[in-house]
PDB file of C-alpha atoms in Angstrom:
ATOM      1  CA  MET A   1       0.000   0.000   0.000  1.00  0.00           C
ATOM      2  CA  SER A   2       1.412   3.400  -0.998  1.00  0.00           C
ATOM      3  CA  PHE A   3       2.077   6.054   1.624  1.00  0.00           C
ATOM      4  CA  LYS A   4      -0.815   8.144   0.278  1.00  0.00           C
ATOM      5  CA  ASN A   5      -3.178   5.188   0.475  1.00  0.00           C
ATOM      6  CA  GLN A   6      -2.020   4.479   4.030  1.00  0.00           C
ATOM      7  CA  LEU A   7      -2.544   8.125   4.955  1.00  0.00           C
ATOM      8  CA  ALA A   8      -5.975   8.162   3.327  1.00  0.00           C
ATOM      9  CA  TYR A   9      -6.893   5.020   5.266  1.00  0.00           C
ATOM     10  CA  ILE A  10      -5.727   6.551   8.560  1.00  0.00           C
ATOM     11  CA  LEU A  11      -7.571   9.801   7.869  1.00  0.00           C
ATOM     12  CA  LYS A  12     -10.755   7.905   7.070  1.00  0.00           C
ATOM     13  CA  GLN A  13     -10.463   6.238  10.465  1.00  0.00           C
ATOM     14  CA  LEU A  14      -9.978   9.550  12.272  1.00  0.00           C
ATOM     15  CA  GLN A  15     -12.677  11.661  10.679  1.00  0.00           C
ATOM     16  CA  LYS A  16     -15.795  11.368   8.636  1.00  0.00           C
ATOM     17  CA  LEU A  17     -15.836  13.147   5.312  1.00  0.00           C
ATOM     18  CA  VAL A  18     -18.908  13.990   3.296  1.00  0.00           C
ATOM     19  CA  LEU A  19     -19.250  12.667  -0.227  1.00  0.00           C
ATOM     20  CA  CYS A  20     -21.796  14.930  -1.877  1.00  0.00           C
ATOM     21  CA  ASN A  21     -23.014  12.992  -4.884  1.00  0.00           C
ATOM     22  CA  ASN A  22     -26.772  13.521  -4.765  1.00  0.00           C
ATOM     23  CA  LYS A  23     -29.412  16.187  -4.063  1.00  0.00           C
ATOM     24  CA  GLU A  24     -30.192  14.872  -0.602  1.00  0.00           C
ATOM     25  CA  THR A  25     -26.602  15.298   0.568  1.00  0.00           C
ATOM     26  CA  LEU A  26     -26.459  18.781  -0.930  1.00  0.00           C
ATOM     27  CA  LYS A  27     -29.628  19.696   0.985  1.00  0.00           C
ATOM     28  CA  TYR A  28     -28.097  18.255   4.149  1.00  0.00           C
ATOM     29  CA  LEU A  29     -24.979  20.386   3.706  1.00  0.00           C
ATOM     30  CA  ALA A  30     -27.098  23.493   3.144  1.00  0.00           C
ATOM     31  CA  ASN A  31     -29.017  22.734   6.338  1.00  0.00           C
ATOM     32  CA  GLN A  32     -25.694  22.461   8.183  1.00  0.00           C
ATOM     33  CA  ALA A  33     -24.840  26.016   7.030  1.00  0.00           C
ATOM     34  CA  CYS A  34     -22.149  24.884   4.609  1.00  0.00           C
ATOM     35  CA  ILE A  35     -21.874  28.083   2.615  1.00  0.00           C
ATOM     36  CA  THR A  36     -18.838  27.551   0.401  1.00  0.00           C
ATOM     37  CA  PRO A  37     -18.110  23.905  -0.374  1.00  0.00           C
ATOM     38  CA  HIS A  38     -14.658  23.035  -1.646  1.00  0.00           C
ATOM     39  CA  ILE A  39     -13.810  19.915  -3.602  1.00  0.00           C
ATOM     40  CA  TRP A  40     -10.754  17.724  -4.079  1.00  0.00           C
ATOM     41  CA  LEU A  41      -9.086  17.607  -7.480  1.00  0.00           C
ATOM     42  CA  SER A  42      -9.530  13.832  -7.600  1.00  0.00           C
ATOM     43  CA  ARG A  43     -12.459  11.438  -7.375  1.00  0.00           C
ATOM     44  CA  SER A  44     -13.282   9.249  -4.393  1.00  0.00           C
ATOM     45  CA  ASP A  45     -12.467   6.074  -6.341  1.00  0.00           C
ATOM     46  CA  ASN A  46      -8.977   7.334  -7.296  1.00  0.00           C
ATOM     47  CA  LEU A  47      -7.767   9.751  -4.610  1.00  0.00           C
ATOM     48  CA  ASP A  48      -4.100   9.645  -5.654  1.00  0.00           C
ATOM     49  CA  CYS A  49      -4.668  10.839  -9.234  1.00  0.00           C
ATOM     50  CA  PRO A  50      -6.290  14.206  -9.984  1.00  0.00           C
ATOM     51  CA  ASP A  51      -8.689  14.612 -12.888  1.00  0.00           C
ATOM     52  CA  GLN A  52      -8.047  18.328 -13.205  1.00  0.00           C
ATOM     53  CA  MET A  53      -5.151  20.742 -13.037  1.00  0.00           C
ATOM     54  CA  ILE A  54      -5.886  24.197 -11.631  1.00  0.00           C
ATOM     55  CA  PHE A  55      -4.120  27.533 -11.807  1.00  0.00           C
ATOM     56  CA  ASP A  56      -5.396  30.041  -9.243  1.00  0.00           C
ATOM     57  CA  LEU A  57      -5.087  33.681 -10.283  1.00  0.00           C
ATOM     58  CA  ASP A  58      -5.699  36.344  -7.629  1.00  0.00           C
ATOM     59  CA  PRO A  59      -4.898  40.016  -8.161  1.00  0.00           C
ATOM     60  CA  PRO A  60      -2.169  41.781  -6.230  1.00  0.00           C
ATOM     61  CA  GLY A  61      -4.522  44.374  -4.783  1.00  0.00           C
ATOM     62  CA  ASN A  62      -7.659  45.223  -6.728  1.00  0.00           C
ATOM     63  CA  ASP A  63      -6.349  45.140 -10.315  1.00  0.00           C
ATOM     64  CA  PHE A  64      -8.646  42.586 -11.950  1.00  0.00           C
ATOM     65  CA  SER A  65      -7.353  43.518 -15.411  1.00  0.00           C
ATOM     66  CA  LEU A  66      -4.080  41.738 -14.558  1.00  0.00           C
ATOM     67  CA  VAL A  67      -6.065  38.600 -13.643  1.00  0.00           C
ATOM     68  CA  LEU A  68      -7.851  38.700 -17.011  1.00  0.00           C
ATOM     69  CA  GLU A  69      -4.550  39.177 -18.825  1.00  0.00           C
ATOM     70  CA  ALA A  70      -2.975  36.280 -16.919  1.00  0.00           C
ATOM     71  CA  ALA A  71      -5.938  34.020 -17.741  1.00  0.00           C
ATOM     72  CA  ARG A  72      -5.591  34.880 -21.446  1.00  0.00           C
ATOM     73  CA  ASP A  73      -1.830  34.323 -21.411  1.00  0.00           C
ATOM     74  CA  LEU A  74      -2.111  31.055 -19.497  1.00  0.00           C
ATOM     75  CA  ARG A  75      -4.844  29.699 -21.758  1.00  0.00           C
ATOM     76  CA  GLU A  76      -2.743  30.519 -24.802  1.00  0.00           C
ATOM     77  CA  VAL A  77       0.189  28.521 -23.413  1.00  0.00           C
ATOM     78  CA  LEU A  78      -2.051  25.626 -22.364  1.00  0.00           C
ATOM     79  CA  GLU A  79      -4.215  25.457 -25.490  1.00  0.00           C
ATOM     80  CA  LYS A  80      -1.772  26.386 -28.240  1.00  0.00           C
ATOM     81  CA  GLY A  81       1.525  25.280 -26.729  1.00  0.00           C
ATOM     82  CA  CYS A  82       0.432  22.227 -24.736  1.00  0.00           C
ATOM     83  CA  LYS A  83      -2.666  21.313 -26.795  1.00  0.00           C
ATOM     84  CA  LEU A  84      -4.827  21.087 -23.657  1.00  0.00           C
ATOM     85  CA  LYS A  85      -8.462  22.073 -23.278  1.00  0.00           C
ATOM     86  CA  THR A  86      -9.169  24.690 -20.631  1.00  0.00           C
ATOM     87  CA  PHE A  87     -12.014  26.574 -19.076  1.00  0.00           C
ATOM     88  CA  VAL A  88     -12.111  29.590 -16.826  1.00  0.00           C
ATOM     89  CA  MET A  89     -14.058  29.787 -13.618  1.00  0.00           C
ATOM     90  CA  THR A  90     -14.766  32.706 -11.328  1.00  0.00           C
ATOM     91  CA  THR A  91     -13.961  31.921  -7.711  1.00  0.00           C
ATOM     92  CA  GLY A  92     -16.726  34.060  -6.255  1.00  0.00           C
ATOM     93  CA  SER A  93     -14.023  36.032  -4.509  1.00  0.00           C
ATOM     94  CA  LYS A  94     -11.234  38.089  -6.085  1.00  0.00           C
ATOM     95  CA  GLY A  95      -9.831  35.974  -8.872  1.00  0.00           C
ATOM     96  CA  LEU A  96     -10.190  33.319 -11.523  1.00  0.00           C
ATOM     97  CA  HIS A  97      -9.263  29.669 -11.864  1.00  0.00           C
ATOM     98  CA  VAL A  98      -7.956  28.330 -15.153  1.00  0.00           C
ATOM     99  CA  VAL A  99      -8.939  24.663 -15.106  1.00  0.00           C
ATOM    100  CA  VAL A 100      -7.564  21.876 -17.283  1.00  0.00           C
ATOM    101  CA  PRO A 101      -9.545  18.609 -17.282  1.00  0.00           C
ATOM    102  CA  ILE A 102      -7.087  15.688 -17.369  1.00  0.00           C
ATOM    103  CA  LYS A 103      -7.245  11.911 -17.308  1.00  0.00           C
ATOM    104  CA  PRO A 104      -6.582  10.629 -13.776  1.00  0.00           C
ATOM    105  CA  ALA A 105      -3.427   8.819 -14.865  1.00  0.00           C
ATOM    106  CA  HIS A 106      -0.781  10.840 -13.024  1.00  0.00           C
ATOM    107  CA  THR A 107      -0.015  11.466  -9.364  1.00  0.00           C
ATOM    108  CA  PHE A 108      -0.506  14.811  -7.677  1.00  0.00           C
ATOM    109  CA  ASP A 109       3.262  15.313  -7.581  1.00  0.00           C
ATOM    110  CA  GLU A 110       3.517  14.751 -11.335  1.00  0.00           C
ATOM    111  CA  VAL A 111       0.618  17.095 -12.087  1.00  0.00           C
ATOM    112  CA  ARG A 112       1.916  19.791  -9.715  1.00  0.00           C
ATOM    113  CA  ASN A 113       5.403  19.576 -11.257  1.00  0.00           C
ATOM    114  CA  TYR A 114       3.943  19.907 -14.758  1.00  0.00           C
ATOM    115  CA  ALA A 115       1.810  22.866 -13.630  1.00  0.00           C
ATOM    116  CA  LYS A 116       4.924  24.471 -12.138  1.00  0.00           C
ATOM    117  CA  GLU A 117       6.800  24.049 -15.447  1.00  0.00           C
ATOM    118  CA  ILE A 118       3.935  25.708 -17.314  1.00  0.00           C
ATOM    119  CA  ALA A 119       3.748  28.562 -14.792  1.00  0.00           C
ATOM    120  CA  ALA A 120       7.545  29.019 -14.901  1.00  0.00           C
ATOM    121  CA  PHE A 121       7.430  29.191 -18.701  1.00  0.00           C
ATOM    122  CA  LEU A 122       4.761  31.904 -18.540  1.00  0.00           C
ATOM    123  CA  VAL A 123       6.710  33.855 -15.903  1.00  0.00           C
ATOM    124  CA  GLU A 124       9.803  33.704 -18.131  1.00  0.00           C
ATOM    125  CA  GLN A 125       7.875  34.769 -21.251  1.00  0.00           C
ATOM    126  CA  LYS A 126       6.151  37.694 -19.549  1.00  0.00           C
ATOM    127  CA  MET A 127       8.962  39.037 -17.363  1.00  0.00           C
ATOM    128  CA  GLY A 128       7.782  41.585 -14.847  1.00  0.00           C
ATOM    129  CA  LYS A 129       4.083  40.631 -14.884  1.00  0.00           C
ATOM    130  CA  TYR A 130       3.935  37.290 -13.106  1.00  0.00           C
ATOM    131  CA  THR A 131       5.767  35.420 -10.375  1.00  0.00           C
ATOM    132  CA  LEU A 132       6.060  31.973  -8.821  1.00  0.00           C
ATOM    133  CA  ASN A 133       6.705  33.498  -5.392  1.00  0.00           C
ATOM    134  CA  PRO A 134       3.759  32.745  -3.076  1.00  0.00           C
ATOM    135  CA  ARG A 135       4.791  35.391  -0.501  1.00  0.00           C
ATOM    136  CA  LYS A 136       2.672  38.508  -0.955  1.00  0.00           C
ATOM    137  CA  THR A 137       5.316  40.677   0.692  1.00  0.00           C
ATOM    138  CA  GLU A 138       7.916  39.638  -1.891  1.00  0.00           C
ATOM    139  CA  ARG A 139       5.977  39.750  -5.145  1.00  0.00           C
ATOM    140  CA  GLY A 140       5.146  43.451  -5.351  1.00  0.00           C
ATOM    141  CA  ARG A 141       2.668  44.193  -8.149  1.00  0.00           C
ATOM    142  CA  LYS A 142       3.298  40.865  -9.897  1.00  0.00           C
ATOM    143  CA  LEU A 143       0.520  38.295 -10.090  1.00  0.00           C
ATOM    144  CA  PHE A 144       1.272  34.909  -8.515  1.00  0.00           C
ATOM    145  CA  ILE A 145       0.541  32.032 -10.896  1.00  0.00           C
ATOM    146  CA  ASP A 146      -0.586  29.642  -8.170  1.00  0.00           C
ATOM    147  CA  TYR A 147       0.128  26.094  -9.291  1.00  0.00           C
ATOM    148  CA  LEU A 148       0.350  24.829  -5.683  1.00  0.00           C
ATOM    149  CA  ARG A 149      -3.357  23.925  -5.622  1.00  0.00           C
ATOM    150  CA  ASN A 150      -2.341  20.794  -7.499  1.00  0.00           C
ATOM    151  CA  GLY A 151      -1.113  19.028  -4.368  1.00  0.00           C
ATOM    152  CA  TYR A 152      -2.614  16.038  -2.605  1.00  0.00           C
ATOM    153  CA  ALA A 153      -5.597  16.979  -0.397  1.00  0.00           C
ATOM    154  CA  GLN A 154      -5.674  20.548  -1.746  1.00  0.00           C
ATOM    155  CA  THR A 155      -9.137  21.790  -2.567  1.00  0.00           C
ATOM    156  CA  SER A 156     -10.827  24.174  -4.950  1.00  0.00           C
ATOM    157  CA  VAL A 157     -14.091  26.043  -4.630  1.00  0.00           C
ATOM    158  CA  ALA A 158     -16.970  24.070  -6.136  1.00  0.00           C
ATOM    159  CA  SER A 159     -18.828  25.450  -9.150  1.00  0.00           C
ATOM    160  CA  TYR A 160     -21.823  27.583  -8.197  1.00  0.00           C
ATOM    161  CA  ALA A 161     -20.704  27.828  -4.567  1.00  0.00           C
ATOM    162  CA  VAL A 162     -21.854  30.989  -2.827  1.00  0.00           C
ATOM    163  CA  ARG A 163     -19.259  33.042  -0.965  1.00  0.00           C
ATOM    164  CA  SER A 164     -19.922  34.517   2.443  1.00  0.00           C
ATOM    165  CA  LEU A 165     -19.229  38.034   1.165  1.00  0.00           C
ATOM    166  CA  ASP A 166     -21.308  41.150   0.544  1.00  0.00           C
ATOM    167  CA  GLY A 167     -23.658  40.480  -2.351  1.00  0.00           C
ATOM    168  CA  ALA A 168     -23.245  36.697  -1.962  1.00  0.00           C
ATOM    169  CA  PRO A 169     -21.129  36.233  -5.113  1.00  0.00           C
ATOM    170  CA  GLN A 170     -20.788  32.726  -6.473  1.00  0.00           C
ATOM    171  CA  SER A 171     -18.199  30.770  -8.385  1.00  0.00           C
ATOM    172  CA  GLN A 172     -19.164  30.017 -11.968  1.00  0.00           C
ATOM    173  CA  CYS A 173     -17.746  28.464 -15.085  1.00  0.00           C
ATOM    174  CA  LEU A 174     -17.522  31.033 -17.853  1.00  0.00           C
ATOM    175  CA  LEU A 175     -19.115  29.463 -20.909  1.00  0.00           C
ATOM    176  CA  THR A 176     -17.466  31.759 -23.426  1.00  0.00           C
ATOM    177  CA  GLY A 177     -14.133  31.779 -21.650  1.00  0.00           C
ATOM    178  CA  VAL A 178     -11.807  34.722 -21.335  1.00  0.00           C
ATOM    179  CA  ARG A 179     -10.656  35.911 -24.744  1.00  0.00           C
TER     180      ARG A 179
END
């Protein structure tokens, strides 16, 4: 048994997790005041292998135009350079997620390393705009291309989740994308 499988087994013994795969469970969660559900990047039948790769783009400050530009640049690299399909999703908060559906054939470490290579390529191509540095105090006005969400047990906001913010914004997939 792999270390991750052992850890998953131990965690299952220590806590109960909710698998929301039907309307009844969703209603239950709403009745428990679950406002903003987050999901794993893998499925319950294959926890070690994600079926999506996510890049989280949050503005440094309130400059959403930089987030839009980063989403366009990232999609161009992913779609034209890597030949991957993408979609863009609002987070219901400050930024956007660029999501790449993938076959669950690679480990989280492999997917995160690939995402880091893609992010590093974009940072190199667009010097001065983006960074791989997660520390807000050290990145200045550069936008962090957050590839770290692609780690084991990391989560992402679920589609159509409401945020506990003024106006109750929600996360949504953008059908037309960001062009």
